[in-house]
Coordinates of C-alpha atoms in Angstrom, one line a residue:
Chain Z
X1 CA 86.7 106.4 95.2
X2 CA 86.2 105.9 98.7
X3 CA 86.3 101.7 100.3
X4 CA 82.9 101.5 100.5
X5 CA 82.2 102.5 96.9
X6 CA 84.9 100.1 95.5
X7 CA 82.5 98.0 93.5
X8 CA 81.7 94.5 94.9
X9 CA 79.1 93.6 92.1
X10 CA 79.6 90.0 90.4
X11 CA 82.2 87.2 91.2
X12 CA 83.6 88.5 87.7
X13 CA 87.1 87.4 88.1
X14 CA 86.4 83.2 88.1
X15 CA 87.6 83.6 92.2
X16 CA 90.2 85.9 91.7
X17 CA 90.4 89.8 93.0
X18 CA 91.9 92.7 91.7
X19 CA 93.8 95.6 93.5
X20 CA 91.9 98.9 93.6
X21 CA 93.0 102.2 95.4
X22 CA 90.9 103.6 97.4
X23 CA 90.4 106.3 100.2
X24 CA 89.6 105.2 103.9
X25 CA 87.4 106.6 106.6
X26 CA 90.6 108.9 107.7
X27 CA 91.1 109.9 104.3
X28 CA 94.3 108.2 103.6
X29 CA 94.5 105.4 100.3
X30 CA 94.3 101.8 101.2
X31 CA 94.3 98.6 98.4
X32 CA 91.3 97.1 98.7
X33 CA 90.1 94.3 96.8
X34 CA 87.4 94.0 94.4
X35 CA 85.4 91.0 93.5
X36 CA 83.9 92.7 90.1
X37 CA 82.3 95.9 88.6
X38 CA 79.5 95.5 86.1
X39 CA 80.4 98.2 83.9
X40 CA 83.6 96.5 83.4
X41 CA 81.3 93.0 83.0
X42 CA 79.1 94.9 80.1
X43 CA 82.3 96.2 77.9
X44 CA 84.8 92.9 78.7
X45 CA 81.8 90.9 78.1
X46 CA 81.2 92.5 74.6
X47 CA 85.1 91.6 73.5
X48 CA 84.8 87.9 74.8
X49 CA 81.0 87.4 73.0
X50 CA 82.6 89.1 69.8
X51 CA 85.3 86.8 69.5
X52 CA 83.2 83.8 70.4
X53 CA 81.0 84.8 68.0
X54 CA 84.0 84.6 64.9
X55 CA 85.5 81.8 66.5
X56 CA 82.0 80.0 65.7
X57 CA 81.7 81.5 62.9
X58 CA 84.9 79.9 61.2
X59 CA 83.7 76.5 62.9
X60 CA 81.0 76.4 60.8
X61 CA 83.0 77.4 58.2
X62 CA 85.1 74.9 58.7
X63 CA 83.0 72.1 58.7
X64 CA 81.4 74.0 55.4
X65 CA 84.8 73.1 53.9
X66 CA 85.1 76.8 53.0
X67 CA 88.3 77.5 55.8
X68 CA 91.2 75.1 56.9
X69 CA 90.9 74.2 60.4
X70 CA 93.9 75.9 60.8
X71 CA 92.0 79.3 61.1
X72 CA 89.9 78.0 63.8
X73 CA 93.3 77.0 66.0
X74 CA 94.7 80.4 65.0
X75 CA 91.6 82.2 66.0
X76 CA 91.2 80.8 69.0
X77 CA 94.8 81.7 70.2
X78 CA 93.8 85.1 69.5
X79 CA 96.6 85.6 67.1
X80 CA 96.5 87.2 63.4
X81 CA 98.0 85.7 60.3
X82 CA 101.1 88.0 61.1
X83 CA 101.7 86.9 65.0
X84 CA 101.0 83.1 63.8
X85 CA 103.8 83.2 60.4
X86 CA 106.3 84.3 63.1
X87 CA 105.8 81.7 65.9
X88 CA 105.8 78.8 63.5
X89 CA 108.3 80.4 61.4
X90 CA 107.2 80.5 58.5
X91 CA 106.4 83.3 56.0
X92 CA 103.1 85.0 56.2
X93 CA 102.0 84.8 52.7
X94 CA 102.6 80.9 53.4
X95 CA 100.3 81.0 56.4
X96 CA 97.9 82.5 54.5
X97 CA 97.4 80.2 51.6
X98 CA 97.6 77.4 54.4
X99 CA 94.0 78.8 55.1
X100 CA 92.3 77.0 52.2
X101 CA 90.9 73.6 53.2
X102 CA 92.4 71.6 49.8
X103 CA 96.1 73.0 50.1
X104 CA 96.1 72.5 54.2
X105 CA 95.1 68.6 53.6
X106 CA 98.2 68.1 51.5
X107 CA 100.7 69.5 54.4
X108 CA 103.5 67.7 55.4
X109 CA 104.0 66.5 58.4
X110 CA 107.2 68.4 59.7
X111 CA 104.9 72.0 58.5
X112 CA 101.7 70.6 60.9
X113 CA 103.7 69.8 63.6
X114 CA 105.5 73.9 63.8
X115 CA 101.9 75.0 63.5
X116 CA 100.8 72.5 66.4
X117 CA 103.8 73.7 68.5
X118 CA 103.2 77.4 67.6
X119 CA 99.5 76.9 68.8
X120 CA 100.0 74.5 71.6
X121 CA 97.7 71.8 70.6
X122 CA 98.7 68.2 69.0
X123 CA 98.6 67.6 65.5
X124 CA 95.1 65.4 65.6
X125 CA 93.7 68.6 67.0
X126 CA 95.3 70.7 64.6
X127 CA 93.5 68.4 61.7
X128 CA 90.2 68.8 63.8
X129 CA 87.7 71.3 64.8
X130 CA 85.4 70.2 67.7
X131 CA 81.9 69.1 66.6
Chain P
X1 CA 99.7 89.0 101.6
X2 CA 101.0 85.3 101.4
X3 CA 105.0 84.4 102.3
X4 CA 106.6 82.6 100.3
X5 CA 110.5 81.3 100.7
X6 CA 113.0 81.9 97.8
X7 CA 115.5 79.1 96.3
X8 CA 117.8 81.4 98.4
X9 CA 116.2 80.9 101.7
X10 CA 115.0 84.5 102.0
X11 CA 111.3 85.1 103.0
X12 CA 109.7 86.9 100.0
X13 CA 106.4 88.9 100.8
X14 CA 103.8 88.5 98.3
X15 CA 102.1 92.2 97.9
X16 CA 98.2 92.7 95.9
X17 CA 99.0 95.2 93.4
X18 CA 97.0 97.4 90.9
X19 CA 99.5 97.7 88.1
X20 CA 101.8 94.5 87.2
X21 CA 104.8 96.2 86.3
X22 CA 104.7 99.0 89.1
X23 CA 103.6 96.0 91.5
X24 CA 107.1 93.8 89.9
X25 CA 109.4 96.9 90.5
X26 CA 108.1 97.6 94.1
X27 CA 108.8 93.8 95.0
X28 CA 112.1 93.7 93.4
X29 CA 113.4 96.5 95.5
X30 CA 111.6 95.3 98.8
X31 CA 113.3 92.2 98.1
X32 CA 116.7 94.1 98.6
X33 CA 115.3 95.6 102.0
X34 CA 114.2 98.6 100.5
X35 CA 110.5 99.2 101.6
X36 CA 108.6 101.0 98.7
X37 CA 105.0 101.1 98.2
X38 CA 103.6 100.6 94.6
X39 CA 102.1 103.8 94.1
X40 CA 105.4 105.3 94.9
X41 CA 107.2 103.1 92.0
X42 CA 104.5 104.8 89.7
X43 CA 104.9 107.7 90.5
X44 CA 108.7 107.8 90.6
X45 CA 108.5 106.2 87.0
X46 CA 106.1 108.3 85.7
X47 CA 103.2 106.2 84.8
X48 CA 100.7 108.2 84.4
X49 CA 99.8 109.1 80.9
X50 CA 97.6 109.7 78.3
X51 CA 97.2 108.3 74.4
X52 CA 95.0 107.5 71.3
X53 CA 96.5 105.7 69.0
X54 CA 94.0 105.8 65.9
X55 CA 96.2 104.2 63.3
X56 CA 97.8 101.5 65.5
X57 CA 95.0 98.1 66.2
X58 CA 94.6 96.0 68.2
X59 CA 92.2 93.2 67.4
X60 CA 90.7 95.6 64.9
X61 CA 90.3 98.5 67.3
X62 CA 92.7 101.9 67.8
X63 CA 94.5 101.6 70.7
X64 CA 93.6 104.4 73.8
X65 CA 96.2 104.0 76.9
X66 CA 96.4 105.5 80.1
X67 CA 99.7 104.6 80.9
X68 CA 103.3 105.4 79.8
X69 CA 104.8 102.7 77.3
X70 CA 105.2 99.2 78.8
X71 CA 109.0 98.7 80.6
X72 CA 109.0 102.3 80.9
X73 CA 107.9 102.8 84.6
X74 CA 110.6 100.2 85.4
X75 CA 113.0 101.7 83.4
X76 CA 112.5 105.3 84.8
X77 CA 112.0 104.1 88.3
X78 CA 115.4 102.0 88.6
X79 CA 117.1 104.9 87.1
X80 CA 115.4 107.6 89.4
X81 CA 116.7 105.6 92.5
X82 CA 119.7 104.8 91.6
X83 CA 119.0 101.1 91.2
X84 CA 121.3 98.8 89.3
X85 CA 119.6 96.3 87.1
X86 CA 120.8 93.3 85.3
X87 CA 118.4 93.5 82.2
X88 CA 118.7 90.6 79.5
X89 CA 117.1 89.7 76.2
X90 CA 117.4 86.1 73.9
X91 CA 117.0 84.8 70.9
X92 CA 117.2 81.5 71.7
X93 CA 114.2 80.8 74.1
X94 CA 116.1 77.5 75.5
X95 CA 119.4 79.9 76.5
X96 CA 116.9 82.1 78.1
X97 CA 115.3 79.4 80.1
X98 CA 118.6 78.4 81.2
X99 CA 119.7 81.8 82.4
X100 CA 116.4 81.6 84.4
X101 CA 116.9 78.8 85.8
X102 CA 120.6 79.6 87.2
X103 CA 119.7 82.9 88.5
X104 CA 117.0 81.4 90.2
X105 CA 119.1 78.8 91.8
X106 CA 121.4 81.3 93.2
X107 CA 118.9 82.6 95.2
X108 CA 117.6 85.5 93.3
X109 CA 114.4 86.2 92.2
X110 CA 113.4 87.5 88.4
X111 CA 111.2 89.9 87.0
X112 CA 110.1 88.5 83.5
X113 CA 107.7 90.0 80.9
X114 CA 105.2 87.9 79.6
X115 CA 102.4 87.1 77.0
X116 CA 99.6 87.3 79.1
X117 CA 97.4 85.0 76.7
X118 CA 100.2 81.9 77.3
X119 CA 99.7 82.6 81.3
X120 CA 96.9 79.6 82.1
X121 CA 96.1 81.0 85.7
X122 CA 94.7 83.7 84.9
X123 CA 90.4 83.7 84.1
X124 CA 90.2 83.1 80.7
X125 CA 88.2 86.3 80.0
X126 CA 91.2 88.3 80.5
X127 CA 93.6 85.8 78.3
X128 CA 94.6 88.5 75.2
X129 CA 97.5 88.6 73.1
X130 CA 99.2 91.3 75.1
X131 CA 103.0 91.1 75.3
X132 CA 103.6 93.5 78.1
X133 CA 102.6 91.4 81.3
X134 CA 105.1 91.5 84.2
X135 CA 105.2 88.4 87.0
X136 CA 108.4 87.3 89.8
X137 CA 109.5 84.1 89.5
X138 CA 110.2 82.7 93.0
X139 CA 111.8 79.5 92.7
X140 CA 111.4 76.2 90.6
X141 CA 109.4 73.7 91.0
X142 CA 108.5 70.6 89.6
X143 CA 107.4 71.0 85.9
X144 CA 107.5 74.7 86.3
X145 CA 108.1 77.4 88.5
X146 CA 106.5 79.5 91.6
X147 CA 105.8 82.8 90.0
X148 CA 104.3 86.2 92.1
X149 CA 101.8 87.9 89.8
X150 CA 101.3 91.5 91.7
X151 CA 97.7 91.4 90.1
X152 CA 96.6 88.2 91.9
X153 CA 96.3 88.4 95.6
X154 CA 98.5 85.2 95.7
X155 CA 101.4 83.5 94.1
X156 CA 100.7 80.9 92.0
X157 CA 102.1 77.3 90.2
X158 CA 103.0 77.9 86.4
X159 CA 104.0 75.4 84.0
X160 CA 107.6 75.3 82.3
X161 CA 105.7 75.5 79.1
X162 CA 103.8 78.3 79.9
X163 CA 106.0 80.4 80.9
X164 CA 108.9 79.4 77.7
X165 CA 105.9 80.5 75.4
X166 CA 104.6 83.7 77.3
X167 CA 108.3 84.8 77.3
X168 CA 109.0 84.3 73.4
X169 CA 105.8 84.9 72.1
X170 CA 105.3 86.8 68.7
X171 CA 103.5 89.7 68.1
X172 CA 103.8 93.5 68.7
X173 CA 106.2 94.7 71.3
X174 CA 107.6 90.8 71.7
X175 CA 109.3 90.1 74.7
X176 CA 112.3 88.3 73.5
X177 CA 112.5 86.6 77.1
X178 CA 112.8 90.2 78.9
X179 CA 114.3 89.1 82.1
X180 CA 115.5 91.7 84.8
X181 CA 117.0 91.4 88.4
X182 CA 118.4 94.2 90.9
X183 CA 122.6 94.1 91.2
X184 CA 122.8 96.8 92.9
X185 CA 120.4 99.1 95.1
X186 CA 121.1 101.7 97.0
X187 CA 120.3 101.1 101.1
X188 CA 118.7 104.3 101.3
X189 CA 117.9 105.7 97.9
X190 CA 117.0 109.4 97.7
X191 CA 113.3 109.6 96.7
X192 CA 112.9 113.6 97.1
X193 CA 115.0 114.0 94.1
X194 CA 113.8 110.7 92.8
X195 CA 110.4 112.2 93.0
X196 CA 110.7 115.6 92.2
X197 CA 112.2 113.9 88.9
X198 CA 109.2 111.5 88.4
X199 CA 106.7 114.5 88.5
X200 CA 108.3 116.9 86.3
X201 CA 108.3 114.2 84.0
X202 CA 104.7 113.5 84.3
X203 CA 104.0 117.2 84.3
X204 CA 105.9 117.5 80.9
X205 CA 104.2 114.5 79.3
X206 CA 100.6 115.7 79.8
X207 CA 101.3 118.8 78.8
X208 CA 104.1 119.2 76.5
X209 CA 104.2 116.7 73.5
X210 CA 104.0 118.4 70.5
X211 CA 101.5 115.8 68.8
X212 CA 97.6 116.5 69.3
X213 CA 97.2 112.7 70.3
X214 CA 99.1 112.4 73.7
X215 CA 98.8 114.1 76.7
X216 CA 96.0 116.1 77.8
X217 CA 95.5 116.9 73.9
X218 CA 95.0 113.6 73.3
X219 CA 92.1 113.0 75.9
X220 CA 90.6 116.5 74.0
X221 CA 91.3 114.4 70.9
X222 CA 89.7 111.0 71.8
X223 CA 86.6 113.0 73.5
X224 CA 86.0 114.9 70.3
X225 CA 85.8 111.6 68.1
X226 CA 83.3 110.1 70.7
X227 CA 81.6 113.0 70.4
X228 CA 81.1 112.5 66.9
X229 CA 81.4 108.9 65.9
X230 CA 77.8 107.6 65.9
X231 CA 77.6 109.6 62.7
X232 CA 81.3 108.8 61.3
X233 CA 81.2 104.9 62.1
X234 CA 77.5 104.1 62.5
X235 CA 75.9 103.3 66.0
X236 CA 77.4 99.8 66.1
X237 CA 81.1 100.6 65.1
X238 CA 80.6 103.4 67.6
X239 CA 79.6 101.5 70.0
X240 CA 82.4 98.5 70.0
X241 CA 85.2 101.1 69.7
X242 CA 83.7 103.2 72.6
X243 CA 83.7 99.8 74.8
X244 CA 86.7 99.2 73.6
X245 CA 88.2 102.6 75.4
X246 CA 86.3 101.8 78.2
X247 CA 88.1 98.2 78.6
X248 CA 91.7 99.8 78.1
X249 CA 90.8 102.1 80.8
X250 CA 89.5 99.6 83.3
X251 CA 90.6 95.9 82.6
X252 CA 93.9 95.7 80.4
X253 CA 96.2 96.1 83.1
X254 CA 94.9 98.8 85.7
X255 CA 93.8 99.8 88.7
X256 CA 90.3 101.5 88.3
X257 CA 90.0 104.7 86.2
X258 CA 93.1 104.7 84.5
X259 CA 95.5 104.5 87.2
X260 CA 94.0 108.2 88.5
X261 CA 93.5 106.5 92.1
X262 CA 96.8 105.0 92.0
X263 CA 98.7 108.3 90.7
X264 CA 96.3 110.5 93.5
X265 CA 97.9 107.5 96.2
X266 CA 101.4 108.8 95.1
X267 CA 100.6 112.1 95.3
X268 CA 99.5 111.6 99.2
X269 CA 102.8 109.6 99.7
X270 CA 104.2 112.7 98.2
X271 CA 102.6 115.2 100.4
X272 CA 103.8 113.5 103.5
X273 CA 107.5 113.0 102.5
X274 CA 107.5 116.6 101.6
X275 CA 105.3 117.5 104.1
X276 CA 103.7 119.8 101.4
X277 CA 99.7 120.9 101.6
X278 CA 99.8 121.5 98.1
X279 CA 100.4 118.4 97.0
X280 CA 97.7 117.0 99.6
X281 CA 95.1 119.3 98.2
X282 CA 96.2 117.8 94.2
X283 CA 96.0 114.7 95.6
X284 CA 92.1 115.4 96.5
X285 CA 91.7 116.8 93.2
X286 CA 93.3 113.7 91.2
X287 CA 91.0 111.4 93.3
X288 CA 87.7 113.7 92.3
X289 CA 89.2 113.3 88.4
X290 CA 89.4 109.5 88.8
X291 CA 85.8 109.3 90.2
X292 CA 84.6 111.3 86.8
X293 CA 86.4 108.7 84.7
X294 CA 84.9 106.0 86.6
X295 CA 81.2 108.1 85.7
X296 CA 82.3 107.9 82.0
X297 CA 82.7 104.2 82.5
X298 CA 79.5 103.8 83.6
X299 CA 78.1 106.1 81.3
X300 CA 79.7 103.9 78.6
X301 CA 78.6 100.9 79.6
X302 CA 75.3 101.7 79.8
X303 CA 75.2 103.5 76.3
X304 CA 76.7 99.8 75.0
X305 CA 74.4 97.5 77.4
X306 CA 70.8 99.3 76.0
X307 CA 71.8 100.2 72.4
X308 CA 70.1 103.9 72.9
X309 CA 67.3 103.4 74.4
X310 CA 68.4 105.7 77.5
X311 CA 69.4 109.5 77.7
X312 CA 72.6 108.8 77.9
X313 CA 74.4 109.1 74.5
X314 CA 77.6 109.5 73.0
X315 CA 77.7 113.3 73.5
X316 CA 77.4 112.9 77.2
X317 CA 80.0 110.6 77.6
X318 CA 82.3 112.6 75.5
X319 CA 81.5 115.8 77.4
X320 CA 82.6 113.8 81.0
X321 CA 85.9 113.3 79.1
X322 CA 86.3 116.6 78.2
X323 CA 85.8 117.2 81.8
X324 CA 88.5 115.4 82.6
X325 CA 90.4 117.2 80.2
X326 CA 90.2 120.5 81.8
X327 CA 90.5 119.4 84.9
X328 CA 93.7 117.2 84.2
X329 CA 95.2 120.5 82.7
X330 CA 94.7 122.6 85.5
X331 CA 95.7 120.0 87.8
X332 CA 99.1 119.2 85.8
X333 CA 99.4 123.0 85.4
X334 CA 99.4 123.7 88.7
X335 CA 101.5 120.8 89.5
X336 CA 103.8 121.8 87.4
X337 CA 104.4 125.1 89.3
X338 CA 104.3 123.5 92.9
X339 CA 106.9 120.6 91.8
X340 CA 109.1 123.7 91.6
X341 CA 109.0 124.7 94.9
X342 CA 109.7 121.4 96.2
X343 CA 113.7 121.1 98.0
X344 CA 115.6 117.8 97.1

């Protein structure tokens, strides 16, 4: 990759640059910095749409009464089941059966608060998914 | 470049790196007046690499890398130049934040590995679940702390918060609050042996694992399931897991192609210290291999962005890899002979 081929395509990175290598006129590599490649754009954007697409998903599901809105938190940290039991400490199987709307409303209060810690929201939030 | 001053008083250069944990390395040794460039750090440590990981996932996808195991290029490289390191893991997150915060105050700064989802500067598209971040913290400040991240082109204001939760977050490969900071570095550390040690390695990982998944065997291995997985997963699982190699090769953590610019950098550095042609001329080569991985990219991304309407298909984009394959081979190969030849 030469400097003039290091791709300057979209304001991708919300402002910020990234660090490529790249070869100058005298053939020697320089970092040069990159505002954005599209191809990069096309796959990242894929991941980001796919989750946002889940993450509304359980929203509705949600609301449906169907999930607690303790998946929705969960999902949106990007965390699994597994990842979530062990910040909260608690045991996964526990998490799991946390997941159905009529067991979550009976929680106590000291359980929704080491799930609002684990997943950095308060515990209103916790009870809520945004409309 | 920005300067920043430490809680010691010491000027500390902020450098714009490709790799995080190369770019950490690099600083913590210029930071002890030894001037190192980043590619040199990967080198040194061996970062080049190659695996598919088909039975590990990660958010539902096998995991492809082009790099050697997170911590490892530190690791290798501290030990390659005869750099002392004071390395330290918690259990208790609040004991770990006050270990920070002392070896801060005395003036040293502190390599830490992170959760990069926890770390709010960053744009949120590139906020994942990813336990193998590397940042400097600088000093404290109010509510949190000045930290260098060598992938921003600045240094930055993060929250106490943040950074207790990026440091002892859950998940694979947890952090436990990884902290590290030099003790002892050599004034003039030997990088000709250092070097020579750091592409021997890199020789024997390409080439010599016994296991058909790492290594230039494992590119082979990966290309051949491209190859074929529109009929084994169905266009649209193809498709997402194809993207998804494409995104480990360019956005989690690299510097364009899979770190084959940053490696060919090395290997210039190289040529001059050793003031060898050969390793000039692989240099070249390296380059020419990272712009046909930057061609699969784009291949990729079209195939993903028009859903087949285009020539380009999955066997096309596989058959680039295998390029790479052989090319990688004969460039490690030959490598592998010249590295020889090199005097300490």
């Amino acid at each position: 990759m030469k400097v003039n081929e290091v791709p300057q395509d979209i304001t991708y990175y919300e402002g910020e640059k990234r660090a490529c290598y790249a070869l100058n006129d005298e053939g020697k590599y320089v970092i040069v910095t990159s505002t954005g490649w599209s191809a990069e754009e096309v796959v990242n954007g894929l991941a980001v749409a796919e989750l946002a697409a889940n993450l509304e998903e359980t929203r509705k599901a949600v609301i449906k009464g169907l999930k607690s809105p303790l998946v929705y938190h969960m999902e949106q940290c990007q965390m699994t089941p597994e990842i979530l039991a062990k910040t909260a400490g608690m045991a996964t199987f526990r998490v799991k059966r946390h997941f159905r709307p009529e067991i979550f409303a009976k929680l106590k209060l000291s359980v929704l608060d080491s799930y609002a810690k684990a997943l950095a929201v308060t515990i209103e939030e916790l009870k809520n998914v945004p409309e | 470049m920005s300067t920043e001053i430490t809680a010691g008083g010491k000027p500390f250069v902020h450098h714009h790196s490709a790799h995080c944990e190369s770019g950490v390395t690099s600083a913590l040794f210029r930071d002890k007046g030894v001037e190192i460039s980043e590619a040199m750090i990967f080198g040194i440590g061996s970062g080049i690499f190659f695996g598919h990981l088909p039975f590990v996932k990660w958010v539902g996808l096998p995991i492809s890398t082009f790099r050697s195991q997170p911590g490892a290029v530190f690791r290798k490289a501290a030990k390659r130049l005869g750099g002392e390191f004071v390395t330290k893991r918690f259990r208790n997150p609040r004991k770990g934040m006050d270990e920070l915060k002392r070896v801060l105050k005395a003036g040293q700064i502190v390599g830490l590995t992170t959760n990069i989802y926890w770390l709010s500067y960053f744009p949120n598209r590139f906020r994942f679940q990813f336990n193998g971040h590397n940042i400097i913290a600088l000093h404290e400040i109010k509510n949190g702390f000045r930290v260098s991240d060598p992938v921003l082109d600045h240094p930055v204001d993060c929250l106490t918060e943040d950074i207790e939760r990026a440091r002892f977050a859950h998940g694979p490969l947890e952090p436990h609050g990884f902290m590290y900071y030099p003790k002892e570095i050599p004034r003039n550390p030997d990088l000709r042996t250092a070097c020579i040690k750091g592409l021997k390695d890199s020789c024997n990982m390409m080439l010599r694992i016994p296991l058909p998944i790492f290594g230039i065997r494992g590119i082979r291995f990966l290309a051949k399931r491209i190859i074929k997985s529109p009929e084994t997963l169905g266009f649209n699982e193809a498709c997402r897991q194809l993207a998804n190699i494409v995104r480990m090769q360019e956005e989690v953590g690299t510097g364009g192609a899979g770190f084959r610019f940053m490696y060919a950098a090395f290997l210039q550095e190289a040529a001059e210290l050793f003031g060898s042609d050969d390793l000039a001329r692989l240099s070249q080569e390296m380059t020419a291999i990272g712009d046909v991985w930057r061609e699969f990219a784009v291949v990729s991304a079209r195939i993903v962005k028009q859903r087949g309407q285009a020539q380009d298909n999955f066997s096309k984009a596989g058959g680039l890899m295998l390029v790479c394959a052989g090319r990688e081979e004969a460039l490690f190969r030959e490598l592998n002979i010249v590295v020889r030849k090199l005097k300490a």
